[in-house]
mmCIF file of C-alpha atoms in Angstrom:
data_model
loop_
_atom_site.group_PDB
_atom_site.id
_atom_site.type_symbol
_atom_site.label_atom_id
_atom_site.label_comp_id
_atom_site.label_asym_id
_atom_site.label_seq_id
_atom_site.Cartn_x
_atom_site.Cartn_y
_atom_site.Cartn_z
ATOM 1 C CA UNK A 32 9.198 68.321 83.578
ATOM 2 C CA UNK A 33 8.624 64.738 82.397
ATOM 3 C CA UNK A 34 11.605 62.451 82.764
ATOM 4 C CA UNK A 35 12.233 60.273 79.724
ATOM 5 C CA UNK A 36 14.147 57.044 80.193
ATOM 6 C CA UNK A 37 17.016 56.563 77.695
ATOM 7 C CA UNK A 38 15.849 54.089 75.073
ATOM 8 C CA UNK A 39 19.098 52.144 75.039
ATOM 9 C CA UNK A 40 19.544 51.572 78.759
ATOM 10 C CA UNK A 41 19.596 47.809 79.533
ATOM 11 C CA UNK A 42 16.606 46.443 81.343
ATOM 12 C CA UNK A 43 14.512 49.589 81.139
ATOM 13 C CA UNK A 44 11.588 48.619 78.944
ATOM 14 C CA UNK A 45 8.499 48.892 81.139
ATOM 15 C CA UNK A 46 8.184 52.597 81.828
ATOM 16 C CA UNK A 47 5.160 54.383 83.250
ATOM 17 C CA UNK A 48 6.440 57.941 83.554
ATOM 18 C CA UNK A 49 5.919 59.194 87.075
ATOM 19 C CA UNK A 50 5.845 62.621 88.675
ATOM 20 C CA UNK A 51 4.922 64.111 92.045
ATOM 21 C CA UNK A 52 2.005 66.279 93.099
ATOM 22 C CA UNK A 53 2.408 68.908 95.770
ATOM 23 C CA UNK A 54 0.225 68.070 98.730
ATOM 24 C CA UNK A 55 0.101 67.035 102.314
ATOM 25 C CA UNK A 56 2.574 64.697 104.028
ATOM 26 C CA UNK A 57 1.170 61.993 106.298
ATOM 27 C CA UNK A 58 3.667 60.372 108.703
ATOM 28 C CA UNK A 59 4.075 56.624 108.286
ATOM 29 C CA UNK A 60 2.356 55.750 111.548
ATOM 30 C CA UNK A 61 -0.737 57.777 110.744
ATOM 31 C CA UNK A 62 -3.945 56.043 109.739
ATOM 32 C CA UNK A 63 -5.745 57.529 106.713
ATOM 33 C CA UNK A 64 -8.696 58.389 108.953
ATOM 34 C CA UNK A 65 -6.539 60.725 111.018
ATOM 35 C CA UNK A 66 -5.961 64.381 110.299
ATOM 36 C CA UNK A 67 -3.341 65.232 107.727
ATOM 37 C CA UNK A 68 0.042 66.764 108.455
ATOM 38 C CA UNK A 69 1.886 66.900 105.107
ATOM 39 C CA UNK A 70 1.171 64.447 102.304
ATOM 40 C CA UNK A 71 2.300 64.122 98.712
ATOM 41 C CA UNK A 72 0.959 61.594 96.230
ATOM 42 C CA UNK A 73 3.383 60.634 93.441
ATOM 43 C CA UNK A 74 0.963 59.314 90.865
ATOM 44 C CA UNK A 75 1.086 62.028 88.214
ATOM 45 C CA UNK A 76 2.010 60.554 84.855
ATOM 46 C CA UNK A 77 2.822 61.601 81.324
ATOM 47 C CA UNK A 78 -0.265 60.663 79.305
ATOM 48 C CA UNK A 79 0.891 61.866 75.907
ATOM 49 C CA UNK A 80 1.043 58.265 74.617
ATOM 50 C CA UNK A 81 -2.212 57.151 76.241
ATOM 51 C CA UNK A 82 -4.669 55.618 73.788
ATOM 52 C CA UNK A 83 -8.151 57.110 73.415
ATOM 53 C CA UNK A 84 -11.348 55.684 72.008
ATOM 54 C CA UNK A 85 -13.243 57.276 69.174
ATOM 55 C CA UNK A 86 -14.924 59.767 71.505
ATOM 56 C CA UNK A 87 -11.560 61.091 72.631
ATOM 57 C CA UNK A 88 -11.916 59.862 76.218
ATOM 58 C CA UNK A 89 -9.861 57.499 78.369
ATOM 59 C CA UNK A 90 -12.668 54.938 78.553
ATOM 60 C CA UNK A 91 -11.641 51.754 76.797
ATOM 61 C CA UNK A 92 -7.966 52.701 76.682
ATOM 62 C CA UNK A 93 -6.872 49.653 78.663
ATOM 63 C CA UNK A 94 -8.888 47.335 76.392
ATOM 64 C CA UNK A 95 -7.056 48.651 73.368
ATOM 65 C CA UNK A 96 -3.705 48.305 75.083
ATOM 66 C CA UNK A 97 -4.408 44.767 76.291
ATOM 67 C CA UNK A 98 -5.305 43.745 72.729
ATOM 68 C CA UNK A 99 -2.020 45.119 71.460
ATOM 69 C CA UNK A 100 0.286 43.678 74.133
ATOM 70 C CA UNK A 101 -0.018 40.130 72.752
ATOM 71 C CA UNK A 102 1.534 41.195 69.475
ATOM 72 C CA UNK A 103 3.912 43.788 70.880
ATOM 73 C CA UNK A 104 4.978 42.532 74.334
ATOM 74 C CA UNK A 105 7.976 44.832 74.726
ATOM 75 C CA UNK A 106 6.591 47.945 73.097
ATOM 76 C CA UNK A 107 4.710 51.089 73.932
ATOM 77 C CA UNK A 108 1.320 49.588 74.858
ATOM 78 C CA UNK A 109 2.712 47.665 77.832
ATOM 79 C CA UNK A 110 4.649 50.731 78.928
ATOM 80 C CA UNK A 111 1.479 52.732 79.533
ATOM 81 C CA UNK A 112 -1.094 50.034 80.297
ATOM 82 C CA UNK A 113 -1.059 50.706 84.034
ATOM 83 C CA UNK A 114 -1.587 54.408 83.355
ATOM 84 C CA UNK A 115 -4.777 53.617 81.453
ATOM 85 C CA UNK A 116 -5.944 51.255 84.184
ATOM 86 C CA UNK A 117 -5.425 53.869 86.883
ATOM 87 C CA UNK A 118 -7.200 56.504 84.786
ATOM 88 C CA UNK A 119 -10.182 54.163 84.654
ATOM 89 C CA UNK A 120 -10.157 53.759 88.441
ATOM 90 C CA UNK A 121 -8.821 50.190 88.250
ATOM 91 C CA UNK A 122 -5.953 50.659 90.691
ATOM 92 C CA UNK A 123 -5.824 47.002 91.762
ATOM 93 C CA UNK A 124 -5.361 45.865 88.167
ATOM 94 C CA UNK A 125 -2.737 48.552 87.642
ATOM 95 C CA UNK A 126 -0.914 47.279 90.731
ATOM 96 C CA UNK A 127 -0.846 43.765 89.257
ATOM 97 C CA UNK A 128 0.636 45.183 86.059
ATOM 98 C CA UNK A 129 3.389 46.902 88.065
ATOM 99 C CA UNK A 130 4.247 43.570 89.711
ATOM 100 C CA UNK A 131 4.181 41.763 86.386
ATOM 101 C CA UNK A 132 6.515 44.373 84.898
ATOM 102 C CA UNK A 133 9.130 43.683 87.584
ATOM 103 C CA UNK A 134 8.887 39.947 86.895
ATOM 104 C CA UNK A 135 9.251 40.340 83.128
ATOM 105 C CA UNK A 136 11.518 43.389 82.847
ATOM 106 C CA UNK A 137 13.278 44.010 86.198
ATOM 107 C CA UNK A 138 14.794 47.368 85.340
ATOM 108 C CA UNK A 139 15.103 50.501 87.447
ATOM 109 C CA UNK A 140 11.869 52.129 86.274
ATOM 110 C CA UNK A 141 9.890 48.931 86.784
ATOM 111 C CA UNK A 142 11.047 48.891 90.407
ATOM 112 C CA UNK A 143 10.279 52.608 90.766
ATOM 113 C CA UNK A 144 6.705 52.116 89.574
ATOM 114 C CA UNK A 145 6.086 49.115 91.816
ATOM 115 C CA UNK A 146 7.796 50.789 94.760
ATOM 116 C CA UNK A 147 5.599 53.860 94.472
ATOM 117 C CA UNK A 148 2.504 51.682 94.143
ATOM 118 C CA UNK A 149 3.397 49.982 97.431
ATOM 119 C CA UNK A 150 4.049 53.354 99.088
ATOM 120 C CA UNK A 151 0.606 54.525 98.013
ATOM 121 C CA UNK A 152 -0.831 51.521 99.823
ATOM 122 C CA UNK A 153 1.256 52.403 102.879
ATOM 123 C CA UNK A 154 3.224 49.163 102.497
ATOM 124 C CA UNK A 155 6.403 51.061 103.237
ATOM 125 C CA UNK A 156 8.792 48.149 103.731
ATOM 126 C CA UNK A 157 7.959 46.660 100.321
ATOM 127 C CA UNK A 158 7.893 50.058 98.641
ATOM 128 C CA UNK A 159 11.275 51.165 99.953
ATOM 129 C CA UNK A 160 12.746 47.771 99.027
ATOM 130 C CA UNK A 161 11.822 48.255 95.354
ATOM 131 C CA UNK A 162 12.917 51.888 95.322
ATOM 132 C CA UNK A 163 16.300 50.832 96.711
ATOM 133 C CA UNK A 164 16.452 48.160 94.015
ATOM 134 C CA UNK A 165 16.057 50.910 91.428
ATOM 135 C CA UNK A 166 18.993 52.811 92.952
ATOM 136 C CA UNK A 167 21.156 49.669 92.934
ATOM 137 C CA UNK A 168 20.286 48.929 89.305
ATOM 138 C CA UNK A 169 20.973 52.467 88.118
ATOM 139 C CA UNK A 170 22.980 54.379 90.755
ATOM 140 C CA UNK A 171 23.412 57.458 88.572
ATOM 141 C CA UNK A 172 19.701 57.883 87.807
ATOM 142 C CA UNK A 173 18.482 61.009 89.638
ATOM 143 C CA UNK A 174 14.848 59.840 89.492
ATOM 144 C CA UNK A 175 15.713 56.683 91.424
ATOM 145 C CA UNK A 176 17.135 58.716 94.300
ATOM 146 C CA UNK A 177 14.302 61.234 94.145
ATOM 147 C CA UNK A 178 11.558 58.622 94.416
ATOM 148 C CA UNK A 179 13.471 56.762 97.136
ATOM 149 C CA UNK A 180 13.591 60.065 99.018
ATOM 150 C CA UNK A 181 9.823 60.346 98.672
ATOM 151 C CA UNK A 182 9.299 56.835 100.043
ATOM 152 C CA UNK A 183 11.661 57.402 102.957
ATOM 153 C CA UNK A 184 9.977 60.699 103.817
ATOM 154 C CA UNK A 185 6.542 59.101 103.700
ATOM 155 C CA UNK A 186 7.865 56.451 106.095
ATOM 156 C CA UNK A 187 9.087 59.132 108.505
ATOM 157 C CA UNK A 188 12.813 58.579 107.803
ATOM 158 C CA UNK A 189 13.485 62.280 107.380
ATOM 159 C CA UNK A 190 17.290 62.355 107.591
ATOM 160 C CA UNK A 191 17.665 59.519 105.081
ATOM 161 C CA UNK A 192 15.137 61.202 102.797
ATOM 162 C CA UNK A 193 17.058 64.487 102.863
ATOM 163 C CA UNK A 194 20.249 62.700 101.827
ATOM 164 C CA UNK A 195 18.496 61.143 98.819
ATOM 165 C CA UNK A 196 16.884 64.435 97.744
ATOM 166 C CA UNK A 197 20.310 66.092 97.863
ATOM 167 C CA UNK A 198 21.942 63.188 96.025
ATOM 168 C CA UNK A 199 19.439 63.509 93.178
ATOM 169 C CA UNK A 200 20.427 67.128 92.492
ATOM 170 C CA UNK A 201 24.131 66.297 92.822
ATOM 171 C CA UNK A 202 23.697 63.781 90.025
ATOM 172 C CA UNK A 203 21.965 66.323 87.800
ATOM 173 C CA UNK A 204 22.951 69.919 88.539
ATOM 174 C CA UNK A 205 20.133 71.386 86.423
ATOM 175 C CA UNK A 206 17.447 69.014 87.750
ATOM 176 C CA UNK A 207 14.385 71.267 87.900
ATOM 177 C CA UNK A 208 12.075 68.686 89.459
ATOM 178 C CA UNK A 209 14.755 67.810 91.994
ATOM 179 C CA UNK A 210 15.022 71.398 93.230
ATOM 180 C CA UNK A 211 11.246 71.717 93.290
ATOM 181 C CA UNK A 212 10.773 68.634 95.450
ATOM 182 C CA UNK A 213 13.714 69.539 97.651
ATOM 183 C CA UNK A 214 12.162 72.956 98.292
ATOM 184 C CA UNK A 215 8.800 71.387 99.104
ATOM 185 C CA UNK A 216 10.523 68.874 101.402
ATOM 186 C CA UNK A 217 12.183 71.669 103.364
ATOM 187 C CA UNK A 218 8.877 73.509 103.615
ATOM 188 C CA UNK A 219 7.298 70.395 105.086
ATOM 189 C CA UNK A 220 10.122 70.180 107.598
ATOM 190 C CA UNK A 221 9.628 73.796 108.669
ATOM 191 C CA UNK A 222 12.951 74.952 107.212
ATOM 192 C CA UNK A 223 12.006 78.027 105.172
ATOM 193 C CA UNK A 224 15.572 79.227 104.668
ATOM 194 C CA UNK A 225 16.631 75.911 103.089
ATOM 195 C CA UNK A 226 13.439 75.913 101.015
ATOM 196 C CA UNK A 227 14.248 79.415 99.756
ATOM 197 C CA UNK A 228 17.688 78.266 98.606
ATOM 198 C CA UNK A 229 16.176 75.398 96.603
ATOM 199 C CA UNK A 230 13.544 77.625 94.969
ATOM 200 C CA UNK A 231 16.141 80.307 94.260
ATOM 201 C CA UNK A 232 18.256 77.769 92.367
ATOM 202 C CA UNK A 233 15.181 76.597 90.469
ATOM 203 C CA UNK A 234 14.348 80.155 89.375
ATOM 204 C CA UNK A 235 17.964 80.744 88.341
ATOM 205 C CA UNK A 236 17.866 77.613 86.171
ATOM 206 C CA UNK A 237 14.479 78.432 84.653
ATOM 207 C CA UNK A 238 13.116 81.986 85.161
ATOM 208 C CA UNK A 239 9.793 80.914 83.605
ATOM 209 C CA UNK A 240 8.915 78.941 86.761
ATOM 210 C CA UNK A 241 6.413 81.534 88.004
ATOM 211 C CA UNK A 242 5.020 79.313 90.761
ATOM 212 C CA UNK A 243 8.543 78.903 92.196
ATOM 213 C CA UNK A 244 9.010 82.660 92.189
ATOM 214 C CA UNK A 245 5.714 83.030 94.030
ATOM 215 C CA UNK A 246 6.842 80.558 96.685
ATOM 216 C CA UNK A 247 10.185 82.288 96.912
ATOM 217 C CA UNK A 248 8.451 85.625 97.444
ATOM 218 C CA UNK A 249 6.234 84.104 100.128
ATOM 219 C CA UNK A 250 9.202 82.609 101.960
ATOM 220 C CA UNK A 251 11.524 85.580 101.598
ATOM 221 C CA UNK A 252 11.971 87.186 104.996
ATOM 222 C CA UNK A 253 9.009 89.217 105.825
ATOM 223 C CA UNK A 254 9.508 87.187 108.973
ATOM 224 C CA UNK A 255 12.308 88.281 111.305
ATOM 225 C CA UNK A 256 15.056 85.731 111.851
ATOM 226 C CA UNK A 257 13.983 85.163 115.453
ATOM 227 C CA UNK A 258 10.507 84.285 114.172
ATOM 228 C CA UNK A 259 12.055 81.731 111.842
ATOM 229 C CA UNK A 260 13.862 80.213 114.806
ATOM 230 C CA UNK A 261 10.574 79.906 116.758
ATOM 231 C CA UNK A 262 8.971 78.275 113.724
ATOM 232 C CA UNK A 263 11.775 75.781 113.150
ATOM 233 C CA UNK A 264 11.945 74.905 116.852
ATOM 234 C CA UNK A 265 8.170 74.395 116.879
ATOM 235 C CA UNK A 266 8.286 72.121 113.859
ATOM 236 C CA UNK A 267 11.099 70.058 115.358
ATOM 237 C CA UNK A 268 8.984 69.565 118.490
ATOM 238 C CA UNK A 269 5.967 68.718 116.345
ATOM 239 C CA UNK A 270 7.921 66.142 114.349
ATOM 240 C CA UNK A 271 9.124 64.568 117.605
ATOM 241 C CA UNK A 272 5.566 64.306 118.910
ATOM 242 C CA UNK A 273 6.113 66.942 121.616
ATOM 243 C CA UNK A 274 2.865 68.729 120.850
ATOM 244 C CA UNK A 275 2.661 70.901 123.982
ATOM 245 C CA UNK A 276 6.165 72.283 123.357
ATOM 246 C CA UNK A 277 5.278 72.817 119.699
ATOM 247 C CA UNK A 278 2.191 74.805 120.702
ATOM 248 C CA UNK A 279 4.338 76.989 122.958
ATOM 249 C CA UNK A 280 6.847 77.783 120.189
ATOM 250 C CA UNK A 281 4.215 78.396 117.528
ATOM 251 C CA UNK A 282 2.148 80.543 119.909
ATOM 252 C CA UNK A 283 5.163 82.714 120.664
ATOM 253 C CA UNK A 284 5.679 83.260 116.950
ATOM 254 C CA UNK A 285 1.943 83.848 116.479
ATOM 255 C CA UNK A 286 2.039 86.858 118.805
ATOM 256 C CA UNK A 287 4.172 88.712 116.261
ATOM 257 C CA UNK A 288 3.153 87.199 112.932
ATOM 258 C CA UNK A 289 -0.423 85.956 113.029
ATOM 259 C CA UNK A 290 -1.033 85.829 109.255
ATOM 260 C CA UNK A 291 1.649 83.326 108.249
ATOM 261 C CA UNK A 292 -0.132 80.314 106.644
ATOM 262 C CA UNK A 293 2.503 77.756 107.659
ATOM 263 C CA UNK A 294 2.493 79.042 111.220
ATOM 264 C CA UNK A 295 -1.293 78.936 111.470
ATOM 265 C CA UNK A 296 -1.463 75.433 110.004
ATOM 266 C CA UNK A 297 1.139 73.979 112.333
ATOM 267 C CA UNK A 298 -0.283 75.734 115.391
ATOM 268 C CA UNK A 299 -3.738 74.366 114.579
ATOM 269 C CA UNK A 300 -2.353 70.900 113.866
ATOM 270 C CA UNK A 301 -0.437 70.820 117.180
ATOM 271 C CA UNK A 302 -3.616 71.692 119.070
ATOM 272 C CA UNK A 303 -5.501 69.039 117.114
ATOM 273 C CA UNK A 304 -2.978 66.353 118.061
ATOM 274 C CA UNK A 305 -3.391 67.381 121.715
ATOM 275 C CA UNK A 306 -7.160 66.998 121.419
ATOM 276 C CA UNK A 307 -7.761 70.734 121.773
ATOM 277 C CA UNK A 308 -10.558 70.750 119.194
ATOM 278 C CA UNK A 309 -11.813 74.280 119.894
ATOM 279 C CA UNK A 310 -8.347 75.826 119.606
ATOM 280 C CA UNK A 311 -7.567 73.800 116.491
ATOM 281 C CA UNK A 312 -10.766 74.987 114.814
ATOM 282 C CA UNK A 313 -9.966 78.595 115.733
ATOM 283 C CA UNK A 314 -6.552 78.566 114.041
ATOM 284 C CA UNK A 315 -7.691 76.543 111.016
ATOM 285 C CA UNK A 316 -10.487 79.072 110.475
ATOM 286 C CA UNK A 317 -7.913 81.896 110.651
ATOM 287 C CA UNK A 318 -5.759 80.007 108.157
ATOM 288 C CA UNK A 319 -8.625 79.752 105.663
ATOM 289 C CA UNK A 320 -9.280 83.471 106.032
ATOM 290 C CA UNK A 321 -5.711 84.021 104.799
ATOM 291 C CA UNK A 322 -5.586 81.207 102.202
ATOM 292 C CA UNK A 323 -9.073 79.823 101.407
ATOM 293 C CA UNK A 324 -7.702 77.214 98.967
ATOM 294 C CA UNK A 325 -5.327 75.643 101.534
ATOM 295 C CA UNK A 326 -6.080 71.945 100.911
ATOM 296 C CA UNK A 327 -4.441 70.705 104.113
ATOM 297 C CA UNK A 328 -6.257 73.296 106.187
ATOM 298 C CA UNK A 329 -9.617 72.532 104.579
ATOM 299 C CA UNK A 330 -9.145 68.805 105.172
ATOM 300 C CA UNK A 331 -8.080 69.051 108.806
ATOM 301 C CA UNK A 332 -10.765 71.591 109.670
ATOM 302 C CA UNK A 333 -13.366 69.400 107.970
ATOM 303 C CA UNK A 334 -12.107 66.482 110.046
ATOM 304 C CA UNK A 335 -12.453 68.521 113.251
ATOM 305 C CA UNK A 336 -16.043 69.493 112.408
ATOM 306 C CA UNK A 337 -16.792 65.915 111.359
ATOM 307 C CA UNK A 338 -16.231 64.869 114.971
ATOM 308 C CA UNK A 339 -18.727 67.453 116.215
ATOM 309 C CA UNK A 340 -22.126 66.608 117.644
ATOM 310 C CA UNK A 341 -24.469 68.915 115.747
ATOM 311 C CA UNK A 342 -25.910 69.139 112.253
ATOM 312 C CA UNK A 343 -24.271 72.563 112.005
ATOM 313 C CA UNK A 344 -20.818 71.011 112.553
ATOM 314 C CA UNK A 345 -21.478 68.226 110.052
ATOM 315 C CA UNK A 346 -22.776 70.649 107.417
ATOM 316 C CA UNK A 347 -19.658 72.770 107.821
ATOM 317 C CA UNK A 348 -17.554 69.611 107.541
ATOM 318 C CA UNK A 349 -19.277 68.606 104.286
ATOM 319 C CA UNK A 350 -18.623 72.016 102.766
ATOM 320 C CA UNK A 351 -14.945 71.848 103.683
ATOM 321 C CA UNK A 352 -14.453 68.308 102.356
ATOM 322 C CA UNK A 353 -16.055 69.499 99.106
ATOM 323 C CA UNK A 354 -13.523 72.342 99.030
ATOM 324 C CA UNK A 355 -10.748 69.755 99.300
ATOM 325 C CA UNK A 356 -12.111 67.862 96.294
ATOM 326 C CA UNK A 357 -12.636 71.101 94.384
ATOM 327 C CA UNK A 358 -8.956 71.974 94.662
ATOM 328 C CA UNK A 359 -7.646 68.382 94.532
ATOM 329 C CA UNK A 360 -10.146 66.044 92.777
ATOM 330 C CA UNK A 361 -7.869 63.058 93.299
ATOM 331 C CA UNK A 362 -7.863 63.378 97.090
ATOM 332 C CA UNK A 363 -9.832 60.155 97.502
ATOM 333 C CA UNK A 364 -9.798 59.908 101.310
ATOM 334 C CA UNK A 365 -11.855 63.122 101.396
ATOM 335 C CA UNK A 366 -14.559 61.192 99.501
ATOM 336 C CA UNK A 367 -14.727 58.620 102.296
ATOM 337 C CA UNK A 368 -15.010 61.238 105.028
ATOM 338 C CA UNK A 369 -17.542 63.236 103.035
ATOM 339 C CA UNK A 370 -19.687 60.107 102.789
ATOM 340 C CA UNK A 371 -19.348 59.684 106.563
ATOM 341 C CA UNK A 372 -20.642 63.211 107.145
ATOM 342 C CA UNK A 373 -23.581 62.737 104.795
ATOM 343 C CA UNK A 374 -24.546 59.514 106.604
ATOM 344 C CA UNK A 375 -24.544 61.523 109.846
ATOM 345 C CA UNK A 376 -26.725 64.178 108.214
ATOM 346 C CA UNK A 377 -29.163 61.544 106.958
ATOM 347 C CA UNK A 378 -28.508 62.451 103.330
ATOM 348 C CA UNK A 379 -28.442 58.908 101.942
ATOM 349 C CA UNK A 380 -28.241 59.954 98.283
ATOM 350 C CA UNK A 381 -25.018 61.953 98.726
ATOM 351 C CA UNK A 382 -23.616 59.462 101.228
ATOM 352 C CA UNK A 383 -24.038 56.566 98.789
ATOM 353 C CA UNK A 384 -22.598 58.663 95.978
ATOM 354 C CA UNK A 385 -19.345 59.398 97.814
ATOM 355 C CA UNK A 386 -18.982 55.883 99.217
ATOM 356 C CA UNK A 387 -19.314 54.558 95.659
ATOM 357 C CA UNK A 388 -16.731 57.087 94.474
ATOM 358 C CA UNK A 389 -14.360 55.950 97.191
ATOM 359 C CA UNK A 390 -14.797 52.310 96.213
ATOM 360 C CA UNK A 391 -13.784 53.299 92.696
ATOM 361 C CA UNK A 392 -10.904 55.659 93.472
ATOM 362 C CA UNK A 393 -9.755 54.852 97.021
ATOM 363 C CA UNK A 394 -6.565 52.958 97.848
ATOM 364 C CA UNK A 395 -7.034 52.023 101.523
ATOM 365 C CA UNK A 396 -8.591 48.578 101.773
ATOM 366 C CA UNK A 397 -9.925 49.040 105.313
ATOM 367 C CA UNK A 398 -11.779 52.200 104.276
ATOM 368 C CA UNK A 399 -13.111 50.444 101.178
ATOM 369 C CA UNK A 400 -14.509 47.684 103.385
ATOM 370 C CA UNK A 401 -16.216 50.266 105.574
ATOM 371 C CA UNK A 402 -17.711 52.009 102.541
ATOM 372 C CA UNK A 403 -18.945 48.695 101.185
ATOM 373 C CA UNK A 404 -20.408 47.777 104.570
ATOM 374 C CA UNK A 405 -22.320 51.049 104.818
ATOM 375 C CA UNK A 406 -23.693 50.620 101.321
ATOM 376 C CA UNK A 407 -24.775 47.033 102.044
ATOM 377 C CA UNK A 408 -26.449 47.921 105.322
ATOM 378 C CA UNK A 409 -28.559 50.623 103.700
ATOM 379 C CA UNK A 410 -29.947 48.454 100.875
#
């Protein structure tokens, strides 16, 4: 699944191999303190070349790489330096390395890496600029179109994103990762039939993709077609911000198919956006009865309980945020909110622990400032 850049392509010398994680997509206008709709974080990398110290850990990897760059400025160490920095929780330093790579070696992959780093920081204009630069530099590179699609989707430009996802698989007919991300994109857009087609193609290309077969089985019509139409109409209303209409469509579907995870999530989310906290909690709780490991559901339900007024609500919120981190340890914003809940509960030890973790792993500067402020005030 790792994409290897051709060694002889001009200008492509600074390569941190990138991949996507399945997750939740947050619309571009949404603040990281708001509930999550559908987010994906693209920072999964190939670490096969990453240096290790004598104990076999990642600690000290960047020191070793920095020592070697002086004598080998165009070689492997520089290619994976930012990976080591990010592994060590030094995301700001990694970001500077991405920018330096574009200055020194302005190839397609350098722009991809920097573009994705900007997208992670929700600097969408800068991120999309660099991702488009990658496409211009190497128009036939499927990865360039795929990562541009990710950036456009994250920025809420859904139609443009779909075009880029489709272009990536046109460029490479057997592009496994392309079909995977296209299927996940269609799931996020509430288009299960299109998602099924993408997963079906993926399974045809590689029958060993068991997870894709599982998704295909889940999406294969146990739902009637009219239920699909209610779902798609509801998601279109949700995407347009028409939350009352979305609730009506999802509720109609719910009457006939109350155990569908996607339906329960989107019905709960629509209520949450309307401020119907009690109804949102009800449907999120039903969702977790069906799929306890649903990261999006755990996060949004934790957020709803976080805004409660009792120790019971806050304790439930803490448990749910811990579930998020159990299933997705890199979900740093959950660390911030978990710290918030522990401050409310008066558990200073755990609150300080998670604020410190967020300072190390978080990417949102405003939340980092709030964590730092809370830590300073409690000294």
